[in-house]
Short mmCIF file of C-alpha atoms in Angstrom, two decimals:
data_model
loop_
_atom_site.label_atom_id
_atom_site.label_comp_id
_atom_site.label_asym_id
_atom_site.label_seq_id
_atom_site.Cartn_x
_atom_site.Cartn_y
_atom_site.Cartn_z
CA UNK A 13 54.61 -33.27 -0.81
CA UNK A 14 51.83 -33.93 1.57
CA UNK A 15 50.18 -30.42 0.95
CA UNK A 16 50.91 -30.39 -2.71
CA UNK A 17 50.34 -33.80 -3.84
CA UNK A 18 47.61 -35.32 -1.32
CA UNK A 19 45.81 -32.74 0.45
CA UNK A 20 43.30 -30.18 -1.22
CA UNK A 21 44.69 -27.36 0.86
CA UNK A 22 43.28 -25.23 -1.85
CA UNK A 23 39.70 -26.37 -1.86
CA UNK A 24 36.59 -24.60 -0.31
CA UNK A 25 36.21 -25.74 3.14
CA UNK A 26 32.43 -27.82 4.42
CA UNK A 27 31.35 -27.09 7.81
CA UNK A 28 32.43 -29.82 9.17
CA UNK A 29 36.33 -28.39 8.74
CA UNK A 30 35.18 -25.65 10.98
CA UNK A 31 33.60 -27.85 13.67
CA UNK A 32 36.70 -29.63 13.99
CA UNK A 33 38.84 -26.52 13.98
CA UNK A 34 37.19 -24.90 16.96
CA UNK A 35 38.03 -27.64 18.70
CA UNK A 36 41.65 -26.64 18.62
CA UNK A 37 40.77 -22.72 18.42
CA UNK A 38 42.71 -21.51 21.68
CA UNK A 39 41.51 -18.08 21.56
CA UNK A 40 38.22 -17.90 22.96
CA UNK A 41 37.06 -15.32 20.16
CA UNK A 42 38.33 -17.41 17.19
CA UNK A 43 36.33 -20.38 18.72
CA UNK A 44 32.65 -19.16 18.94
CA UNK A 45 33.50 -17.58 15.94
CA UNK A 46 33.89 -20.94 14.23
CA UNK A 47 31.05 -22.76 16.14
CA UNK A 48 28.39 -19.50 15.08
CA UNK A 49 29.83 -20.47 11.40
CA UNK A 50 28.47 -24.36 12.48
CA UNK A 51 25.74 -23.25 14.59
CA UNK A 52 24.00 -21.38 11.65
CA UNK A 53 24.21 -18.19 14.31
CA UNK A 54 23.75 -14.97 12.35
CA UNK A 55 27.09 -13.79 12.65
CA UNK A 56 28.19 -17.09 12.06
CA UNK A 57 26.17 -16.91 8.74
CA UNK A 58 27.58 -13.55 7.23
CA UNK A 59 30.99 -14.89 8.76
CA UNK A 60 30.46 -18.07 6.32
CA UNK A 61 29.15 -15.77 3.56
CA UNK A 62 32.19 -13.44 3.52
CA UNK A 63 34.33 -16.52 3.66
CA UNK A 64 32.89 -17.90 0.59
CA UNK A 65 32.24 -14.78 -0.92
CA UNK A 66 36.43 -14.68 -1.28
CA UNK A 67 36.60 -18.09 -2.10
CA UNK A 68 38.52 -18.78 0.96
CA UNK A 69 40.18 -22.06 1.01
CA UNK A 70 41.37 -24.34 3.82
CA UNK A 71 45.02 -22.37 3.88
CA UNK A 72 43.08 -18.98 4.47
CA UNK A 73 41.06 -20.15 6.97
CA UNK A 74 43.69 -21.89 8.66
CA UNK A 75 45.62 -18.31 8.43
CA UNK A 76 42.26 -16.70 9.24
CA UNK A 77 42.54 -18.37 12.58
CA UNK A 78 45.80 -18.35 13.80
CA UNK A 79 45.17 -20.03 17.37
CA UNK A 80 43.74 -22.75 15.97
CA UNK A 81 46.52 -24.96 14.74
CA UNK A 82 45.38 -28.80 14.93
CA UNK A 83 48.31 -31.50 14.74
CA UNK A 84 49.30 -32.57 11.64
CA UNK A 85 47.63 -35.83 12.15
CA UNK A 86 44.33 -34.27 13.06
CA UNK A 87 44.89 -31.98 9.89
CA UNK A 88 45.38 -34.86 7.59
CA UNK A 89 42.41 -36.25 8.33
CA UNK A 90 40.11 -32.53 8.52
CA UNK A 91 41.62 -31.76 4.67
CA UNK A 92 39.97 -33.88 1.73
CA UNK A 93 42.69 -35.32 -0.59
CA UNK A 94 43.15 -34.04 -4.09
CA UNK A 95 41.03 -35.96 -6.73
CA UNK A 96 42.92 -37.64 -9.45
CA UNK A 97 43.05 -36.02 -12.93
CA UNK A 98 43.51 -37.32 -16.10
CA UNK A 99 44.10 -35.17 -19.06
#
């Protein structure tokens, strides 16, 4: 229920996702790869571009980046929670 009812897993990741998933990137490629996207590096700029060009969401970037798997608890708190919606 926690990715379906709480956490946007589907919403567009900020910068500040990616920061904190580098930290937990273990390959060393899928790291500077996420701090160039922070750093405002150009690769890390057309990197960020494509990303949001296909409206990648937290899920694809998390599959994007397979090494970097934070703990759930970390997660948690990296993932905004869903916004309430009244109809």
């Amino acid at each position: 229920q926690l990715f379906t009812h709480v956490l946007d897993i589907f919403g567009k990741p900020n910068k500040k996702f990616f920061d904190t998933l580098s930290l937990f990137a273990k390959d060393e490629g899928e790291r500077r790869a996420l701090e160039g996207i922070v750093a405002s590096s150009e690769e890390g700029k057309a990197l960020y571009r494509d990303l949001v060009h296909d409206y990648a969401n937290h899920a694809d970037v998390l599959r994007r980046f397979p090494s970097a798997r934070p703990p759930l608890e970390h997660l948690v708190n990296m993932i905004p929670t869903l916004k309430p919606r009244s109809y």
